[in-house]
Structures are given as C-alpha cells and as structure tokens.
Amino acid sequence: MQQISRADPAPSRLRYRMNRMMLTPLYRILLRVGLPFAIAFGGASLWFSAQDNRDAFTGMIANARAVVEQRPEFMVKLMAIDGASDGVSEDIREILPVAFPISSFDLDLDVMREAVAGLDAVESARLRIRQGGVLQIDVVERVPVVVWRSVDGLELLDRNGVHVGPVARRGDQAELPLIAGRGADGYVPEALALLAAAKPLWPRLRAVQRIGQRRWDIVLDRDQRVMLPENGAVQALERAIAMDQAVDLLNRDLQAVDLRLPQRPTLRLSEHAVQEMLRMKTIKVGDN
C-alpha cells in the first residue's frame, strides 16, 4: 500500500517570529501610529520644502487670523478715561495715539498701562476692553500736598515726594504750603511733619526751607527764621512755639531763633534792634 505524504502543519521559523512580533504591543503601536505619522511628516516636509508652498501656507494663516480679528465683536471704537483731570486726560490721549476703530488683538494693554502710569500726575492706572468696543482707562491721580521751589522752578509734589507736575506761578497753588531748597523733594514726609507742628504759625508761615541738604529752616514773614537742628527738628520747633506762646517771642524784633544747638538756643536780633540797643546803651552811659 502506497503511503501518502502530508505537508508539515507547523509554521516556519520566520513566520513564527513574524506572528510573535505582531503580538507585541510596541510593534503594533509603531505600525498603527508611527508609520502613518512618519509618512505624513515626510509628505509635509517635502511639501514645505518649496518656498512657494510655505508662502501660500503663511498667507492662508494670516488671512484666517485677520478674518477672526476683524470681526465686529473684537473691534474697539472708543476710548473712555475716568478719574483723570482734563489736563491728564489730554496727556493720556497724546501718549496713546490709537487710531480707532482697531482690533482688540492689536492693543497691548500692559504696554499702554505702563505708558499711562509713567506720567508724573498718575499714581496708578488700569486698562480693559469693556462691552461695546470701549477702551476703558481708570486712573488714580497723585494728590499734590506741597509746592517745591528749586533752581529749576516750581513743582508739585505728593506726600512721598513724587513729582506731580510743574507750576507756572506760586499763586496758582496758593492753598498748598511751600518747601524750598536743593534736595527738599526727597524729604517731603519730614516737611509735612514740620508743617503740622507749625500750625500755630501758619498765618505768618512763608516756607519750609531745606538747608545744605541736612536740616530745615522755618521761614516766616518779616524775614524771620526758626533754624532747626538736623535731629529732633519737630521737637525743637514745638519748643520754639511754646516760647512764642509764653513770651510772644516771634513778635519781637528778631531776625532768627537759632535752635541748631538744643542746649544753647540763640536769638539773633535784627539790624534795627541792634542799633536801637546800642542807642539806648549810649543814652544810659551819657546819663551816668
């Protein structure tokens, strides 16, 4: 009887390895994801290698962005400024020359806020786009508390010594006290403390003057001065006011009350008082 030969049903070694490879998760991910990605990336790289294709793609993106940015709901048509005086509002509009209407995407609010806050008269500013296409600018102005006279003219200062703006004439800010002297703008809190202590002298007060960038003088009418020490100026001024209230000191014919040496205050007589004293002394000697 003839024996019939059958094919070996066992897979070959190569086929077996291929089947085993197909069953590994990494290989299946590479085959399903990595290969399509590589093909797509290669095709895109080939397409973008041509300059004309790159220019066309860039133009398409720019056009799409322009269509979105120019939509009516993103357009800013007006500027509104709150909390600023007329002069400051004009300065803000001058430093922010925005041509309306403009897309809100073309406005850098942070840069604009820094520009507004950089004005001397502005303490802080907040910018936002509010409903209706309005650029809203909320401003907090600095409050001037003194007028500073320097070699460069008159300046308004706030309570921290920050410049608020120039003053053309002293009479334009007659309600504010005057400080003077080089470097006085750096010591405004001290000047305010002296002004508060000198309240009884306000009807005669002309200025608080910084001397040698070290100390203060209280300048009164009739060219009288209260010369204060470097340290303890407020306390020295209070003592001078107490003496004035006790013996009417500052209504006498004095040129200065020198308190620079706390232990040895000195009264400096005016020229007329000195001449009168000498005359009286001469008369007294003559009588003898």
CSV table of C-alpha atoms in Angstrom, one decimal, residues 31-269:
chain,number,residue,atom,x,y,z
A,31,LEU,CA,2.7,50.0,12.9
A,32,ARG,CA,-0.6,51.8,13.6
A,33,VAL,CA,0.6,55.2,14.7
A,34,GLY,CA,4.3,55.6,14.0
A,35,LEU,CA,4.2,54.5,10.3
A,36,PRO,CA,1.3,56.8,9.3
A,37,PHE,CA,2.9,59.7,11.3
A,38,ALA,CA,6.2,59.1,9.5
A,39,ILE,CA,4.5,59.1,6.1
A,40,ALA,CA,2.5,62.2,6.9
A,41,PHE,CA,5.5,64.0,8.4
A,42,GLY,CA,7.7,63.1,5.4
A,43,GLY,CA,5.0,64.3,2.9
A,44,ALA,CA,4.5,67.6,4.8
A,45,SER,CA,8.3,68.2,5.0
A,46,LEU,CA,8.5,67.6,1.3
A,47,TRP,CA,5.6,70.0,0.6
A,48,PHE,CA,7.0,72.7,2.9
A,49,SER,CA,10.5,72.4,1.3
A,50,ALA,CA,9.2,74.5,-1.6
A,51,GLN,CA,9.2,78.3,-0.9
A,52,ASP,CA,6.0,78.9,-2.8
A,53,ASN,CA,4.2,76.4,-0.7
A,54,ARG,CA,5.5,78.0,2.5
A,55,ASP,CA,4.4,81.4,1.4
A,56,ALA,CA,1.0,80.2,0.5
A,57,PHE,CA,0.5,78.5,3.8
A,58,THR,CA,1.7,81.6,5.7
A,59,GLY,CA,-0.7,83.8,3.7
A,60,MET,CA,-3.6,81.4,4.4
A,61,ILE,CA,-2.9,81.5,8.2
A,62,ALA,CA,-2.6,85.4,8.1
A,63,ASN,CA,-5.9,85.7,6.2
A,64,ALA,CA,-7.7,83.4,8.6
A,65,ARG,CA,-6.4,85.3,11.6
A,66,ALA,CA,-7.3,88.7,10.0
A,67,VAL,CA,-10.8,87.4,9.4
A,68,VAL,CA,-11.2,86.5,13.0
A,69,GLU,CA,-9.5,89.6,14.5
A,70,GLN,CA,-11.6,92.0,12.3
A,71,ARG,CA,-14.9,90.6,13.4
A,72,PRO,CA,-17.2,93.3,14.8
A,73,GLU,CA,-17.2,91.9,18.4
A,74,PHE,CA,-13.4,92.3,18.6
A,75,MET,CA,-13.3,95.9,17.3
A,76,VAL,CA,-12.5,98.8,19.7
A,77,LYS,CA,-14.1,102.0,18.7
A,78,LEU,CA,-13.8,104.5,21.6
A,79,MET,CA,-11.5,105.4,24.5
A,80,ALA,CA,-13.0,106.4,27.9
A,81,ILE,CA,-10.9,107.9,30.7
A,82,ASP,CA,-12.2,108.0,34.3
A,83,GLY,CA,-10.6,109.5,37.3
A,84,ALA,CA,-8.3,112.0,35.5
A,85,SER,CA,-8.5,115.7,35.2
A,86,ASP,CA,-8.8,117.4,31.9
A,87,GLY,CA,-5.0,118.1,31.6
A,88,VAL,CA,-4.1,114.5,32.5
A,89,SER,CA,-6.7,113.2,30.1
A,90,GLU,CA,-5.2,115.2,27.3
A,91,ASP,CA,-1.7,113.8,28.2
A,92,ILE,CA,-3.0,110.3,28.1
A,93,ARG,CA,-4.6,110.7,24.7
A,94,GLU,CA,-1.4,112.2,23.5
A,95,ILE,CA,0.8,109.3,24.6
A,96,LEU,CA,-1.7,106.7,23.4
A,97,PRO,CA,-2.4,107.8,19.8
A,98,VAL,CA,-4.8,104.9,19.0
A,99,ALA,CA,-6.4,105.1,15.5
A,100,PHE,CA,-10.0,103.8,16.1
A,101,PRO,CA,-11.5,101.5,15.1
A,102,ILE,CA,-8.9,98.9,15.9
A,103,SER,CA,-8.9,95.2,16.7
A,104,SER,CA,-8.5,94.4,20.4
A,105,PHE,CA,-5.9,91.9,19.3
A,106,ASP,CA,-3.7,94.8,18.2
A,107,LEU,CA,-3.7,96.5,21.6
A,108,ASP,CA,-1.0,95.7,24.1
A,109,LEU,CA,-2.8,96.7,27.3
A,110,ASP,CA,0.3,96.1,29.5
A,111,VAL,CA,2.5,98.4,27.5
A,112,MET,CA,-0.2,101.0,27.3
A,113,ARG,CA,-0.8,100.8,31.1
A,114,GLU,CA,2.9,101.3,31.8
A,115,ALA,CA,2.9,104.4,29.5
A,116,VAL,CA,-0.1,105.9,31.4
A,117,ALA,CA,1.4,105.1,34.8
A,118,GLY,CA,4.6,106.7,33.7
A,119,LEU,CA,3.0,110.2,33.7
A,120,ASP,CA,4.1,112.2,36.7
A,121,ALA,CA,0.5,113.0,37.7
A,122,VAL,CA,-0.7,109.4,37.6
A,123,GLU,CA,-0.3,107.2,40.7
A,124,SER,CA,-1.8,104.0,39.1
A,125,ALA,CA,-3.8,103.0,36.0
A,126,ARG,CA,-6.0,100.1,34.9
A,127,LEU,CA,-6.9,99.4,31.3
A,128,ARG,CA,-9.5,97.0,30.0
A,129,ILE,CA,-11.8,96.4,27.0
A,130,ARG,CA,-15.4,96.7,28.1
A,131,GLN,CA,-18.5,95.8,26.3
A,132,GLY,CA,-19.4,97.9,23.3
A,133,GLY,CA,-15.9,98.2,22.0
A,134,VAL,CA,-14.6,100.8,24.5
A,135,LEU,CA,-11.1,101.0,25.7
A,136,GLN,CA,-11.6,101.9,29.4
A,137,ILE,CA,-8.8,103.6,31.3
A,138,ASP,CA,-9.3,104.1,35.0
A,139,VAL,CA,-6.8,106.5,36.5
A,140,VAL,CA,-5.8,107.3,40.1
A,141,GLU,CA,-4.1,110.7,40.1
A,142,ARG,CA,-1.4,111.7,42.6
A,143,VAL,CA,-2.6,114.3,45.1
A,144,PRO,CA,-0.2,117.3,45.4
A,145,VAL,CA,0.4,118.3,49.0
A,146,VAL,CA,3.3,120.8,48.7
A,147,VAL,CA,4.8,123.2,46.1
A,148,TRP,CA,8.6,122.7,45.8
A,149,ARG,CA,10.7,125.7,44.8
A,150,SER,CA,14.1,124.7,43.3
A,151,VAL,CA,16.6,126.2,40.9
A,152,ASP,CA,14.5,124.7,38.0
A,153,GLY,CA,11.3,126.4,39.1
A,154,LEU,CA,8.1,125.3,40.9
A,155,GLU,CA,7.0,121.7,41.1
A,156,LEU,CA,4.0,120.0,42.7
A,157,LEU,CA,4.9,117.0,44.9
A,158,ASP,CA,2.8,114.3,46.5
A,159,ARG,CA,3.3,113.2,50.1
A,160,ASN,CA,6.0,110.7,49.0
A,161,GLY,CA,8.0,113.4,47.2
A,162,VAL,CA,7.0,112.2,43.7
A,163,HIS,CA,6.7,114.9,41.1
A,164,VAL,CA,3.1,115.6,40.1
A,165,GLY,CA,3.7,118.4,37.6
A,166,PRO,CA,5.1,121.9,37.1
A,167,VAL,CA,3.5,125.1,38.4
A,168,ALA,CA,3.8,128.4,36.4
A,169,ARG,CA,3.2,130.7,39.3
A,170,ARG,CA,3.1,130.4,43.1
A,171,GLY,CA,-0.3,132.0,43.1
A,172,ASP,CA,-1.7,129.1,41.1
A,173,GLN,CA,-1.4,126.8,44.1
A,174,ALA,CA,-1.6,129.3,46.9
A,175,GLU,CA,-3.5,126.9,49.1
A,176,LEU,CA,-0.6,124.5,49.2
A,177,PRO,CA,2.4,125.1,51.5
A,178,LEU,CA,5.8,125.9,50.0
A,179,ILE,CA,9.0,124.0,50.6
A,180,ALA,CA,12.3,125.1,49.2
A,181,GLY,CA,15.9,124.1,48.8
A,182,ARG,CA,18.0,121.6,47.0
A,183,GLY,CA,17.0,118.0,47.7
A,184,ALA,CA,13.9,119.0,49.6
A,185,ASP,CA,11.8,116.7,47.4
A,186,GLY,CA,13.5,113.8,49.0
A,187,TYR,CA,12.3,114.7,52.5
A,188,VAL,CA,8.6,115.6,52.0
A,189,PRO,CA,7.4,113.4,54.9
A,190,GLU,CA,9.7,115.4,57.2
A,191,ALA,CA,8.5,118.7,55.8
A,192,LEU,CA,4.9,117.6,56.3
A,193,ALA,CA,5.6,116.8,60.0
A,194,LEU,CA,7.1,120.2,60.5
A,195,LEU,CA,4.2,121.9,58.8
A,196,ALA,CA,1.8,120.0,61.1
A,197,ALA,CA,3.8,121.1,64.1
A,198,ALA,CA,4.0,124.7,62.8
A,199,LYS,CA,0.2,125.1,62.5
A,200,PRO,CA,0.0,127.9,65.1
A,201,LEU,CA,2.4,129.8,62.8
A,202,TRP,CA,0.6,129.3,59.5
A,203,PRO,CA,-0.7,132.9,59.3
A,204,ARG,CA,2.9,134.0,59.2
A,205,LEU,CA,4.5,130.9,57.5
A,206,ARG,CA,6.1,131.5,54.2
A,207,ALA,CA,8.1,128.3,53.5
A,208,VAL,CA,9.9,125.4,55.0
A,209,GLN,CA,13.4,125.5,53.5
A,210,ARG,CA,16.0,122.7,53.3
A,211,ILE,CA,19.4,124.0,54.2
A,212,GLY,CA,22.6,122.3,52.9
A,213,GLN,CA,20.5,119.1,52.3
A,214,ARG,CA,20.9,118.4,56.1
A,215,ARG,CA,18.3,120.4,58.1
A,216,TRP,CA,15.3,122.7,57.9
A,217,ASP,CA,14.5,126.4,58.5
A,218,ILE,CA,11.0,127.7,59.1
A,219,VAL,CA,10.7,130.9,57.1
A,220,LEU,CA,8.2,133.5,58.5
A,221,ASP,CA,7.2,136.9,57.3
A,222,ARG,CA,9.4,139.9,58.2
A,223,ASP,CA,12.3,137.6,57.1
A,224,GLN,CA,12.3,135.8,60.4
A,225,ARG,CA,13.7,132.3,60.6
A,226,VAL,CA,13.5,129.4,63.1
A,227,MET,CA,16.7,127.5,62.5
A,228,LEU,CA,16.2,123.8,63.3
A,229,PRO,CA,18.7,121.1,64.2
A,230,GLU,CA,19.4,118.1,62.0
A,231,ASN,CA,17.9,115.7,64.5
A,232,GLY,CA,14.8,116.3,66.6
A,233,ALA,CA,13.6,119.2,64.3
A,234,VAL,CA,9.9,118.7,65.2
A,235,GLN,CA,10.6,118.8,68.9
A,236,ALA,CA,12.8,121.8,68.6
A,237,LEU,CA,10.1,123.6,66.6
A,238,GLU,CA,7.5,122.7,69.3
A,239,ARG,CA,9.7,124.3,72.0
A,240,ALA,CA,10.0,127.5,69.9
A,241,ILE,CA,6.3,127.7,69.5
A,242,ALA,CA,5.8,127.1,73.3
A,243,MET,CA,8.3,130.0,74.0
A,244,ASP,CA,6.4,132.2,71.5
A,245,GLN,CA,3.1,131.5,73.2
A,246,ALA,CA,4.6,132.2,76.6
A,247,VAL,CA,6.5,135.4,76.0
A,248,ASP,CA,5.4,136.5,72.5
A,249,LEU,CA,8.9,135.7,71.2
A,250,LEU,CA,8.4,135.8,67.5
A,251,ASN,CA,6.6,139.1,67.6
A,252,ARG,CA,9.8,140.8,68.8
A,253,ASP,CA,12.3,142.4,66.6
A,254,LEU,CA,14.3,139.2,65.9
A,255,GLN,CA,16.0,138.0,62.7
A,256,ALA,CA,16.3,134.4,63.7
A,257,VAL,CA,15.8,131.9,66.5
A,258,ASP,CA,18.7,129.5,66.3
A,259,LEU,CA,17.9,126.1,67.7
A,260,ARG,CA,20.7,124.2,66.0
A,261,LEU,CA,22.3,123.6,69.4
A,262,PRO,CA,19.5,122.3,71.6
A,263,GLN,CA,21.3,123.1,74.8
A,264,ARG,CA,22.1,126.6,73.8
A,265,PRO,CA,19.3,128.3,71.8
A,266,THR,CA,20.3,131.7,70.4
A,267,LEU,CA,18.3,134.8,69.4
A,268,ARG,CA,19.6,136.8,66.6
A,269,LEU,CA,18.4,140.4,66.6
